Structures are given as structure tokens and as C-alpha cells.
Amino acid sequence: QRQSTWGLLTWIAIMSVCVRFIDEVRGRGVFATAPIKAGDVLWSGEPLAALQHFDNMQHSRNCAHCCAPLGSLRLQLEHVLQRPIDALPESFNTPISDMFPCPQNCGEYFCEESCFQRCFDQYHRLTCVGPIDSLEHPLYLYKKLATDAGEVFLLALKVYASILSSASREQQNAFLELFSVTNGADWIDVLQCPPDEDAVSFKEHKRQLLCVMFGYLQAALSTDQQKTCPELFTLDAFSRVLATLERNLITVEIDSPVQQFLESLPSLAPDARAALELTLEPTLELVRSQKEEEWEDVSDEDEMEEETEEDVASSEPVENGAERLFDGFDGSGLYPFVSMLNHSCEPNATFTHHRNFVITVTAHRSINVGEEICISYLGKNSKLSVAERQDALREYGFVCNCSRCQAEQ
């Protein structure tokens, strides 16, 4: 049974696992307290905080809370092309979800009214800029600066609002433990300085940014709100929340509904398929041309080479012969249970994504009592050599010493 994000206090007992401290390097880990069989579902739930990557917003229109595609196939296509389209199949006008605007006029849209209400109750009531009538309001300034400073700050705002909206002090304590507010790593220490920048200047810039953003956050939330969880409102606590987010976010992708439609065409009767392809071809040609223009706008040769290779690959046919033109949703989320799972290049558990940002963690093989439950942080890169895997894991701040790495070194 799917567990809510707010079930953080209960899933430990329900799922026959426990969380305990291992050492200073590995931190906490999740261990089996009863035998677990291959295929058993260990956890399934939504993120505590999630968002769509800024540079993906032009490619997909999605719910501000659950990230489900919004509107209709027509709306999705016109959003990509940023222009109205006249000739489209009638099925493109059929709604795939609602377009419910925030009643406070902040500009965000939701897949249905009930999704907005869940979002409002969880954090949006504290993060919505709709009621703000001044461009100098600290909440507006925080969100504006976050668009340049990094998405992690917007996620941190959602985390703070979610904790402050918790129904009980017991729930708040669980989240404080999750984010290691009292003894976790600092944000500055987990960041990687770009090779072309001076490390001292880089850290000083980030430290100044941290202070400015914390000042806006503190000013944006009322004193009464801060009194409900005072441990959060120190610069060190803010830094540790950011560090937890930097190291524990899960990348989530949701297929474009337009792409899914294109991939379904080969299953249609030949005449029906030919008629749809004839109607769609002028619009698809506009999408192809737009992609080519995006490639040409990349000025840096190395960046152009990397992006072109990626996008050319994305336009190759998929298994059923359909052309892959639409990128779909790309974002990140923080999942309480998943964030406590350590990495192994030979994991005994895996996680899968579902619609609306739900993740399910499943046992990959039988797990004995007392055995640590691990996943792979590498995803598609799990087949890399040991040296390549170690390099890919560097951003997480540790050197993997799992049984597979030891055997291959």
C-alpha cells in the first residue's frame, strides 16, 4: 500500500526495516529487521519536495505540485512551439488533465483542484506570492534570486514550508532528523568548485549567497511560524538542509504525452495511421526546425557538441519506429525513504518512477535480517568500469568500497 510522505514516522515499522548510524563516512543506513523476498515492495510514495528543472519548462507544461502533464495534447504542442496551431487531429483537443489556476493568482497551474488543495495544505500557503503586492517583499526577492542562484533554494523553501505545516511536533522532529539539522554536513562543503574557478573565491561567493538567501527566508516567514520549529531558523540549519538536498535529490522523468501519442501510431490501422501522420507532418516539421535553431544558438563548441549529440540521439527512432521529438518532463524530488538508502554498485534494491512523481522501492533479490538495503545512484551508468563509476560518484562525496568495486580493482 502506498505510503504518504507524511508517513515518515510509520514506514520504518511497517516495512520491516530500521534506520541506524553506520559511521562518519557512510552516515545512516537502512537495514532489514525481517527477511525480505525478491520483488517485495519496501516503500512507495511521493516526494517531500519536487520541482521541474528551469531549462525543461519550455519543453513540457506540468502541474506545479504532482508534475502531471497539463491540459491537452494541443496545449502541450503549442507550449513547445510557443504559437497556436490550426490543423491538428481532433483527439489533440481532448483534455488529459485540468488546468486549475492558483486562486491567489501566483501564476502556477495544477492538474485539478484537489491537487492544488493538497499542495496548499502541504506548503503552498506559505510559499505563494499571489497575495504579495510589493516587489520588495522578502518572499518575492527570495524566489526571484533563486531562479539565478539555483533550484536547490526553491526546494529548500518548500521543505521549510512543509515542516512548518506539519500537523505535530513529532512529525517536525522526524524531518529535522532526516535533514541532520543538528549535525549534518554544511552546504559549502558539499559543493564542487568548477575547475576554472578559484576555490577560495568560489566558497566565499557561495557563503555570501547563503547569508543573503537565509536573510530573505527568515524575513519571509512570520515570527509565529518560526516559533513552531525554531531549530530550523539558524544559518547552520539552512546550510544543512541545502546540503541534504544537494546529495539526495532523485532525478525524475515523465514521458511527453505527445511523444507517447506518436509512439502509439504504429499500432493503428494503416489508413488511420496515414491520415494522422499526414495531418501532423506540418507541425512536426516545425518542431524539427525549432530543434535545429536551438542547436545553432549554442555558441560554445564543446557545449554544442555535447548538446547536439544528446539531441540527435533523442531524435532517433524508438523501438516501434516512431521519431523521438519531444523531451517530456525533467525534474528532481526529495524522497524521505530513498534519501536514507546508501549506494552500492551491486544493489539489493531498485527504485522505479511512476506517473505523478511517485517512486516505488523494490527488493532486487532476497535480503537477510541485518543486511543493509542499498540502491545504485548511477542508474543507466551502472555498467561503467570501476574507475568510471568512482568518477561519477564523486559528486556524492564518497568513494565506493562495495564488494563489486573491491573485486574489480
JSON list of C-alpha atoms in Angstrom, two decimals, residues 45-232:
[
{"chain": "A", "resi": 45, "resn": "GLY", "atom": "CA", "xyz": [5.37, 7.39, -2.12]},
{"chain": "A", "resi": 46, "resn": "GLU", "atom": "CA", "xyz": [5.56, 10.98, -3.26]},
{"chain": "A", "resi": 47, "resn": "PRO", "atom": "CA", "xyz": [8.42, 13.42, -2.65]},
{"chain": "A", "resi": 48, "resn": "LEU", "atom": "CA", "xyz": [8.54, 15.81, 0.26]},
{"chain": "A", "resi": 49, "resn": "ALA", "atom": "CA", "xyz": [9.56, 18.49, -2.25]},
{"chain": "A", "resi": 50, "resn": "ALA", "atom": "CA", "xyz": [9.91, 18.42, -6.03]},
{"chain": "A", "resi": 51, "resn": "LEU", "atom": "CA", "xyz": [10.17, 20.75, -8.99]},
{"chain": "A", "resi": 52, "resn": "GLN", "atom": "CA", "xyz": [10.62, 20.90, -12.74]},
{"chain": "A", "resi": 53, "resn": "HIS", "atom": "CA", "xyz": [14.08, 21.97, -13.93]},
{"chain": "A", "resi": 54, "resn": "PHE", "atom": "CA", "xyz": [14.10, 25.55, -15.19]},
{"chain": "A", "resi": 55, "resn": "ASP", "atom": "CA", "xyz": [15.57, 24.68, -18.58]},
{"chain": "A", "resi": 56, "resn": "ASN", "atom": "CA", "xyz": [12.90, 22.00, -19.11]},
{"chain": "A", "resi": 57, "resn": "MET", "atom": "CA", "xyz": [9.89, 24.29, -18.64]},
{"chain": "A", "resi": 58, "resn": "GLN", "atom": "CA", "xyz": [9.88, 25.29, -22.30]},
{"chain": "A", "resi": 59, "resn": "HIS", "atom": "CA", "xyz": [9.55, 21.63, -23.32]},
{"chain": "A", "resi": 60, "resn": "SER", "atom": "CA", "xyz": [6.68, 20.48, -21.11]},
{"chain": "A", "resi": 61, "resn": "ARG", "atom": "CA", "xyz": [3.75, 22.08, -19.26]},
{"chain": "A", "resi": 62, "resn": "ASN", "atom": "CA", "xyz": [3.17, 20.30, -15.96]},
{"chain": "A", "resi": 63, "resn": "CYS", "atom": "CA", "xyz": [1.27, 20.53, -12.68]},
{"chain": "A", "resi": 64, "resn": "ALA", "atom": "CA", "xyz": [3.07, 22.71, -10.13]},
{"chain": "A", "resi": 65, "resn": "HIS", "atom": "CA", "xyz": [2.59, 20.04, -7.45]},
{"chain": "A", "resi": 66, "resn": "CYS", "atom": "CA", "xyz": [2.40, 16.47, -8.78]},
{"chain": "A", "resi": 67, "resn": "CYS", "atom": "CA", "xyz": [4.06, 17.33, -12.15]},
{"chain": "A", "resi": 68, "resn": "ALA", "atom": "CA", "xyz": [1.41, 15.53, -14.24]},
{"chain": "A", "resi": 69, "resn": "PRO", "atom": "CA", "xyz": [1.12, 16.87, -17.83]},
{"chain": "A", "resi": 70, "resn": "LEU", "atom": "CA", "xyz": [-1.44, 19.67, -18.06]},
{"chain": "A", "resi": 71, "resn": "GLY", "atom": "CA", "xyz": [-4.25, 20.40, -20.46]},
{"chain": "A", "resi": 72, "resn": "SER", "atom": "CA", "xyz": [-4.43, 18.60, -23.78]},
{"chain": "A", "resi": 73, "resn": "LEU", "atom": "CA", "xyz": [-2.03, 17.39, -26.46]},
{"chain": "A", "resi": 74, "resn": "ARG", "atom": "CA", "xyz": [-2.80, 20.63, -28.32]},
{"chain": "A", "resi": 75, "resn": "LEU", "atom": "CA", "xyz": [-1.77, 22.70, -25.31]},
{"chain": "A", "resi": 76, "resn": "GLN", "atom": "CA", "xyz": [1.45, 20.71, -24.92]},
{"chain": "A", "resi": 77, "resn": "LEU", "atom": "CA", "xyz": [2.34, 21.15, -28.60]},
{"chain": "A", "resi": 78, "resn": "GLU", "atom": "CA", "xyz": [1.53, 24.86, -28.64]},
{"chain": "A", "resi": 79, "resn": "HIS", "atom": "CA", "xyz": [3.58, 25.30, -25.47]},
{"chain": "A", "resi": 80, "resn": "VAL", "atom": "CA", "xyz": [6.62, 23.72, -27.13]},
{"chain": "A", "resi": 81, "resn": "LEU", "atom": "CA", "xyz": [6.26, 25.82, -30.29]},
{"chain": "A", "resi": 82, "resn": "GLN", "atom": "CA", "xyz": [5.05, 28.97, -28.49]},
{"chain": "A", "resi": 83, "resn": "ARG", "atom": "CA", "xyz": [2.45, 29.56, -31.17]},
{"chain": "A", "resi": 84, "resn": "PRO", "atom": "CA", "xyz": [-1.13, 28.49, -31.97]},
{"chain": "A", "resi": 85, "resn": "ILE", "atom": "CA", "xyz": [-1.60, 25.52, -34.32]},
{"chain": "A", "resi": 86, "resn": "ASP", "atom": "CA", "xyz": [-4.62, 25.27, -36.61]},
{"chain": "A", "resi": 87, "resn": "ALA", "atom": "CA", "xyz": [-4.60, 21.81, -38.15]},
{"chain": "A", "resi": 88, "resn": "LEU", "atom": "CA", "xyz": [-4.40, 19.07, -35.54]},
{"chain": "A", "resi": 89, "resn": "PRO", "atom": "CA", "xyz": [-6.32, 15.79, -35.07]},
{"chain": "A", "resi": 90, "resn": "GLU", "atom": "CA", "xyz": [-9.50, 16.16, -33.02]},
{"chain": "A", "resi": 91, "resn": "SER", "atom": "CA", "xyz": [-8.06, 13.87, -30.34]},
{"chain": "A", "resi": 92, "resn": "PHE", "atom": "CA", "xyz": [-5.46, 16.56, -29.57]},
{"chain": "A", "resi": 93, "resn": "ASN", "atom": "CA", "xyz": [-8.25, 18.68, -28.07]},
{"chain": "A", "resi": 94, "resn": "THR", "atom": "CA", "xyz": [-9.28, 16.02, -25.54]},
{"chain": "A", "resi": 95, "resn": "PRO", "atom": "CA", "xyz": [-8.21, 17.05, -22.01]},
{"chain": "A", "resi": 96, "resn": "ILE", "atom": "CA", "xyz": [-5.60, 14.83, -20.37]},
{"chain": "A", "resi": 97, "resn": "SER", "atom": "CA", "xyz": [-5.95, 16.84, -17.14]},
{"chain": "A", "resi": 98, "resn": "ASP", "atom": "CA", "xyz": [-7.44, 20.07, -15.84]},
{"chain": "A", "resi": 99, "resn": "MET", "atom": "CA", "xyz": [-5.74, 23.48, -15.91]},
{"chain": "A", "resi": 100, "resn": "PHE", "atom": "CA", "xyz": [-6.63, 24.72, -12.43]},
{"chain": "A", "resi": 101, "resn": "PRO", "atom": "CA", "xyz": [-5.01, 28.09, -11.62]},
{"chain": "A", "resi": 102, "resn": "CYS", "atom": "CA", "xyz": [-3.95, 29.03, -8.13]},
{"chain": "A", "resi": 103, "resn": "PRO", "atom": "CA", "xyz": [-6.89, 31.08, -6.77]},
{"chain": "A", "resi": 104, "resn": "GLN", "atom": "CA", "xyz": [-4.38, 33.55, -5.30]},
{"chain": "A", "resi": 105, "resn": "ASN", "atom": "CA", "xyz": [-3.14, 34.39, -8.82]},
{"chain": "A", "resi": 106, "resn": "CYS", "atom": "CA", "xyz": [0.51, 33.47, -8.34]},
{"chain": "A", "resi": 107, "resn": "GLY", "atom": "CA", "xyz": [0.63, 32.13, -11.90]},
{"chain": "A", "resi": 108, "resn": "GLU", "atom": "CA", "xyz": [1.00, 28.43, -11.07]},
{"chain": "A", "resi": 109, "resn": "TYR", "atom": "CA", "xyz": [-1.34, 25.80, -12.51]},
{"chain": "A", "resi": 110, "resn": "PHE", "atom": "CA", "xyz": [-2.43, 22.42, -11.19]},
{"chain": "A", "resi": 111, "resn": "CYS", "atom": "CA", "xyz": [-3.87, 19.27, -12.75]},
{"chain": "A", "resi": 112, "resn": "GLU", "atom": "CA", "xyz": [-7.04, 19.51, -10.65]},
{"chain": "A", "resi": 113, "resn": "GLU", "atom": "CA", "xyz": [-8.47, 21.46, -7.74]},
{"chain": "A", "resi": 114, "resn": "SER", "atom": "CA", "xyz": [-7.81, 18.64, -5.26]},
{"chain": "A", "resi": 115, "resn": "CYS", "atom": "CA", "xyz": [-4.11, 18.62, -6.23]},
{"chain": "A", "resi": 116, "resn": "PHE", "atom": "CA", "xyz": [-3.95, 22.36, -5.59]},
{"chain": "A", "resi": 117, "resn": "GLN", "atom": "CA", "xyz": [-5.57, 21.84, -2.18]},
{"chain": "A", "resi": 118, "resn": "ARG", "atom": "CA", "xyz": [-3.01, 19.17, -1.23]},
{"chain": "A", "resi": 119, "resn": "CYS", "atom": "CA", "xyz": [-0.23, 21.49, -2.32]},
{"chain": "A", "resi": 120, "resn": "PHE", "atom": "CA", "xyz": [-1.74, 24.44, -0.45]},
{"chain": "A", "resi": 121, "resn": "ASP", "atom": "CA", "xyz": [-2.05, 22.43, 2.75]},
{"chain": "A", "resi": 122, "resn": "GLN", "atom": "CA", "xyz": [1.47, 20.99, 2.48]},
{"chain": "A", "resi": 123, "resn": "TYR", "atom": "CA", "xyz": [3.46, 24.14, 1.66]},
{"chain": "A", "resi": 124, "resn": "HIS", "atom": "CA", "xyz": [1.88, 26.49, -0.92]},
{"chain": "A", "resi": 125, "resn": "ARG", "atom": "CA", "xyz": [0.06, 28.54, 1.72]},
{"chain": "A", "resi": 126, "resn": "LEU", "atom": "CA", "xyz": [3.49, 29.75, 2.88]},
{"chain": "A", "resi": 127, "resn": "THR", "atom": "CA", "xyz": [5.25, 29.95, -0.50]},
{"chain": "A", "resi": 128, "resn": "CYS", "atom": "CA", "xyz": [2.59, 31.54, -2.74]},
{"chain": "A", "resi": 129, "resn": "VAL", "atom": "CA", "xyz": [3.48, 35.04, -3.97]},
{"chain": "A", "resi": 130, "resn": "GLY", "atom": "CA", "xyz": [-0.06, 35.74, -5.22]},
{"chain": "A", "resi": 131, "resn": "PRO", "atom": "CA", "xyz": [-1.13, 37.84, -2.20]},
{"chain": "A", "resi": 132, "resn": "ILE", "atom": "CA", "xyz": [2.11, 39.88, -2.28]},
{"chain": "A", "resi": 133, "resn": "ASP", "atom": "CA", "xyz": [1.69, 43.45, -3.57]},
{"chain": "A", "resi": 134, "resn": "SER", "atom": "CA", "xyz": [5.33, 44.57, -3.35]},
{"chain": "A", "resi": 135, "resn": "LEU", "atom": "CA", "xyz": [8.33, 43.59, -5.46]},
{"chain": "A", "resi": 136, "resn": "GLU", "atom": "CA", "xyz": [10.43, 44.26, -2.35]},
{"chain": "A", "resi": 137, "resn": "HIS", "atom": "CA", "xyz": [8.73, 41.58, -0.28]},
{"chain": "A", "resi": 138, "resn": "PRO", "atom": "CA", "xyz": [11.37, 39.11, 1.01]},
{"chain": "A", "resi": 139, "resn": "LEU", "atom": "CA", "xyz": [9.46, 36.06, -0.30]},
{"chain": "A", "resi": 140, "resn": "TYR", "atom": "CA", "xyz": [9.35, 37.57, -3.79]},
{"chain": "A", "resi": 141, "resn": "LEU", "atom": "CA", "xyz": [13.03, 38.50, -3.59]},
{"chain": "A", "resi": 142, "resn": "TYR", "atom": "CA", "xyz": [13.95, 35.00, -2.36]},
{"chain": "A", "resi": 143, "resn": "LYS", "atom": "CA", "xyz": [12.16, 33.28, -5.25]},
{"chain": "A", "resi": 144, "resn": "LYS", "atom": "CA", "xyz": [13.48, 35.77, -7.81]},
{"chain": "A", "resi": 145, "resn": "LEU", "atom": "CA", "xyz": [17.09, 35.32, -6.69]},
{"chain": "A", "resi": 146, "resn": "ALA", "atom": "CA", "xyz": [16.63, 31.53, -6.55]},
{"chain": "A", "resi": 147, "resn": "THR", "atom": "CA", "xyz": [15.94, 31.45, -10.30]},
{"chain": "A", "resi": 148, "resn": "ASP", "atom": "CA", "xyz": [19.57, 32.54, -10.80]},
{"chain": "A", "resi": 149, "resn": "ALA", "atom": "CA", "xyz": [21.17, 31.12, -7.65]},
{"chain": "A", "resi": 150, "resn": "GLY", "atom": "CA", "xyz": [19.91, 27.57, -8.11]},
{"chain": "A", "resi": 151, "resn": "GLU", "atom": "CA", "xyz": [16.84, 25.36, -7.94]},
{"chain": "A", "resi": 152, "resn": "VAL", "atom": "CA", "xyz": [18.02, 23.91, -4.62]},
{"chain": "A", "resi": 153, "resn": "PHE", "atom": "CA", "xyz": [16.89, 27.13, -2.90]},
{"chain": "A", "resi": 154, "resn": "LEU", "atom": "CA", "xyz": [13.33, 26.75, -4.18]},
{"chain": "A", "resi": 155, "resn": "LEU", "atom": "CA", "xyz": [13.31, 23.16, -2.93]},
{"chain": "A", "resi": 156, "resn": "ALA", "atom": "CA", "xyz": [14.60, 24.34, 0.43]},
{"chain": "A", "resi": 157, "resn": "LEU", "atom": "CA", "xyz": [11.73, 26.84, 0.63]},
{"chain": "A", "resi": 158, "resn": "LYS", "atom": "CA", "xyz": [9.24, 24.02, 0.02]},
{"chain": "A", "resi": 159, "resn": "VAL", "atom": "CA", "xyz": [10.96, 21.91, 2.67]},
{"chain": "A", "resi": 160, "resn": "TYR", "atom": "CA", "xyz": [10.77, 24.69, 5.26]},
{"chain": "A", "resi": 161, "resn": "ALA", "atom": "CA", "xyz": [7.11, 25.35, 4.48]},
{"chain": "A", "resi": 162, "resn": "SER", "atom": "CA", "xyz": [6.31, 21.62, 4.63]},
{"chain": "A", "resi": 163, "resn": "ILE", "atom": "CA", "xyz": [7.95, 21.22, 8.02]},
{"chain": "A", "resi": 164, "resn": "LEU", "atom": "CA", "xyz": [6.22, 24.32, 9.41]},
{"chain": "A", "resi": 165, "resn": "SER", "atom": "CA", "xyz": [2.89, 22.96, 8.09]},
{"chain": "A", "resi": 166, "resn": "SER", "atom": "CA", "xyz": [3.38, 19.60, 9.82]},
{"chain": "A", "resi": 167, "resn": "ALA", "atom": "CA", "xyz": [0.48, 18.54, 12.00]},
{"chain": "A", "resi": 168, "resn": "SER", "atom": "CA", "xyz": [2.55, 17.74, 15.08]},
{"chain": "A", "resi": 169, "resn": "ARG", "atom": "CA", "xyz": [5.87, 18.36, 16.75]},
{"chain": "A", "resi": 170, "resn": "GLU", "atom": "CA", "xyz": [6.60, 14.63, 16.40]},
{"chain": "A", "resi": 171, "resn": "GLN", "atom": "CA", "xyz": [6.45, 14.94, 12.61]},
{"chain": "A", "resi": 172, "resn": "GLN", "atom": "CA", "xyz": [8.67, 18.02, 12.70]},
{"chain": "A", "resi": 173, "resn": "ASN", "atom": "CA", "xyz": [11.27, 16.12, 14.74]},
{"chain": "A", "resi": 174, "resn": "ALA", "atom": "CA", "xyz": [11.28, 13.34, 12.15]},
{"chain": "A", "resi": 175, "resn": "PHE", "atom": "CA", "xyz": [12.05, 15.83, 9.39]},
{"chain": "A", "resi": 176, "resn": "LEU", "atom": "CA", "xyz": [14.74, 17.54, 11.47]},
{"chain": "A", "resi": 177, "resn": "GLU", "atom": "CA", "xyz": [16.41, 14.14, 11.80]},
{"chain": "A", "resi": 178, "resn": "LEU", "atom": "CA", "xyz": [16.05, 13.50, 8.07]},
{"chain": "A", "resi": 179, "resn": "PHE", "atom": "CA", "xyz": [17.89, 16.72, 7.27]},
{"chain": "A", "resi": 180, "resn": "SER", "atom": "CA", "xyz": [20.51, 16.27, 10.01]},
{"chain": "A", "resi": 181, "resn": "VAL", "atom": "CA", "xyz": [19.76, 19.80, 11.14]},
{"chain": "A", "resi": 182, "resn": "THR", "atom": "CA", "xyz": [21.88, 19.47, 14.28]},
{"chain": "A", "resi": 183, "resn": "ASN", "atom": "CA", "xyz": [24.88, 17.52, 12.99]},
{"chain": "A", "resi": 184, "resn": "GLY", "atom": "CA", "xyz": [24.81, 17.27, 9.18]},
{"chain": "A", "resi": 185, "resn": "ALA", "atom": "CA", "xyz": [27.23, 18.47, 6.52]},
{"chain": "A", "resi": 186, "resn": "ASP", "atom": "CA", "xyz": [27.37, 22.13, 5.54]},
{"chain": "A", "resi": 187, "resn": "TRP", "atom": "CA", "xyz": [26.25, 23.25, 2.08]},
{"chain": "A", "resi": 188, "resn": "ILE", "atom": "CA", "xyz": [29.57, 24.90, 1.24]},
{"chain": "A", "resi": 189, "resn": "ASP", "atom": "CA", "xyz": [31.45, 21.68, 1.96]},
{"chain": "A", "resi": 190, "resn": "VAL", "atom": "CA", "xyz": [29.40, 19.50, -0.41]},
{"chain": "A", "resi": 191, "resn": "LEU", "atom": "CA", "xyz": [29.67, 21.86, -3.40]},
{"chain": "A", "resi": 192, "resn": "GLN", "atom": "CA", "xyz": [32.25, 21.16, -6.08]},
{"chain": "A", "resi": 193, "resn": "CYS", "atom": "CA", "xyz": [34.26, 24.13, -7.30]},
{"chain": "A", "resi": 194, "resn": "PRO", "atom": "CA", "xyz": [34.38, 24.31, -11.13]},
{"chain": "A", "resi": 195, "resn": "PRO", "atom": "CA", "xyz": [37.90, 23.57, -12.41]},
{"chain": "A", "resi": 196, "resn": "ASP", "atom": "CA", "xyz": [38.23, 27.02, -13.98]},
{"chain": "A", "resi": 197, "resn": "GLU", "atom": "CA", "xyz": [37.42, 28.91, -10.74]},
{"chain": "A", "resi": 198, "resn": "ASP", "atom": "CA", "xyz": [39.48, 29.73, -7.68]},
{"chain": "A", "resi": 199, "resn": "ALA", "atom": "CA", "xyz": [38.32, 27.53, -4.78]},
{"chain": "A", "resi": 200, "resn": "VAL", "atom": "CA", "xyz": [38.62, 30.27, -2.13]},
{"chain": "A", "resi": 201, "resn": "SER", "atom": "CA", "xyz": [36.68, 32.81, -4.20]},
{"chain": "A", "resi": 202, "resn": "PHE", "atom": "CA", "xyz": [34.07, 30.19, -5.10]},
{"chain": "A", "resi": 203, "resn": "LYS", "atom": "CA", "xyz": [33.43, 29.30, -1.45]},
{"chain": "A", "resi": 204, "resn": "GLU", "atom": "CA", "xyz": [33.31, 32.94, -0.39]},
{"chain": "A", "resi": 205, "resn": "HIS", "atom": "CA", "xyz": [30.75, 33.75, -3.09]},
{"chain": "A", "resi": 206, "resn": "LYS", "atom": "CA", "xyz": [28.58, 30.80, -2.04]},
{"chain": "A", "resi": 207, "resn": "ARG", "atom": "CA", "xyz": [28.89, 31.79, 1.62]},
{"chain": "A", "resi": 208, "resn": "GLN", "atom": "CA", "xyz": [27.67, 35.30, 0.83]},
{"chain": "A", "resi": 209, "resn": "LEU", "atom": "CA", "xyz": [24.81, 33.87, -1.23]},
{"chain": "A", "resi": 210, "resn": "LEU", "atom": "CA", "xyz": [23.87, 31.56, 1.64]},
{"chain": "A", "resi": 211, "resn": "CYS", "atom": "CA", "xyz": [23.65, 34.51, 4.04]},
{"chain": "A", "resi": 212, "resn": "VAL", "atom": "CA", "xyz": [21.55, 36.61, 1.67]},
{"chain": "A", "resi": 213, "resn": "MET", "atom": "CA", "xyz": [19.10, 33.78, 0.92]},
{"chain": "A", "resi": 214, "resn": "PHE", "atom": "CA", "xyz": [18.74, 32.89, 4.60]},
{"chain": "A", "resi": 215, "resn": "GLY", "atom": "CA", "xyz": [18.03, 36.54, 5.40]},
{"chain": "A", "resi": 216, "resn": "TYR", "atom": "CA", "xyz": [15.21, 36.62, 2.82]},
{"chain": "A", "resi": 217, "resn": "LEU", "atom": "CA", "xyz": [13.84, 33.29, 4.08]},
{"chain": "A", "resi": 218, "resn": "GLN", "atom": "CA", "xyz": [13.84, 34.42, 7.67]},
{"chain": "A", "resi": 219, "resn": "ALA", "atom": "CA", "xyz": [12.12, 37.69, 6.79]},
{"chain": "A", "resi": 220, "resn": "ALA", "atom": "CA", "xyz": [9.55, 35.96, 4.56]},
{"chain": "A", "resi": 221, "resn": "LEU", "atom": "CA", "xyz": [8.21, 33.69, 7.30]},
{"chain": "A", "resi": 222, "resn": "SER", "atom": "CA", "xyz": [6.48, 35.24, 10.29]},
{"chain": "A", "resi": 223, "resn": "THR", "atom": "CA", "xyz": [7.84, 35.10, 13.82]},
{"chain": "A", "resi": 224, "resn": "ASP", "atom": "CA", "xyz": [4.89, 32.94, 14.90]},
{"chain": "A", "resi": 225, "resn": "GLN", "atom": "CA", "xyz": [5.68, 30.43, 12.14]},
{"chain": "A", "resi": 226, "resn": "GLN", "atom": "CA", "xyz": [9.33, 30.35, 13.15]},
{"chain": "A", "resi": 227, "resn": "LYS", "atom": "CA", "xyz": [8.40, 29.68, 16.78]},
{"chain": "A", "resi": 228, "resn": "THR", "atom": "CA", "xyz": [6.78, 26.36, 15.78]},
{"chain": "A", "resi": 229, "resn": "CYS", "atom": "CA", "xyz": [10.21, 24.98, 14.82]},
{"chain": "A", "resi": 230, "resn": "PRO", "atom": "CA", "xyz": [13.00, 27.32, 15.98]},
{"chain": "A", "resi": 231, "resn": "GLU", "atom": "CA", "xyz": [15.74, 24.76, 15.23]},
{"chain": "A", "resi": 232, "resn": "LEU", "atom": "CA", "xyz": [15.28, 25.47, 11.51]}
]
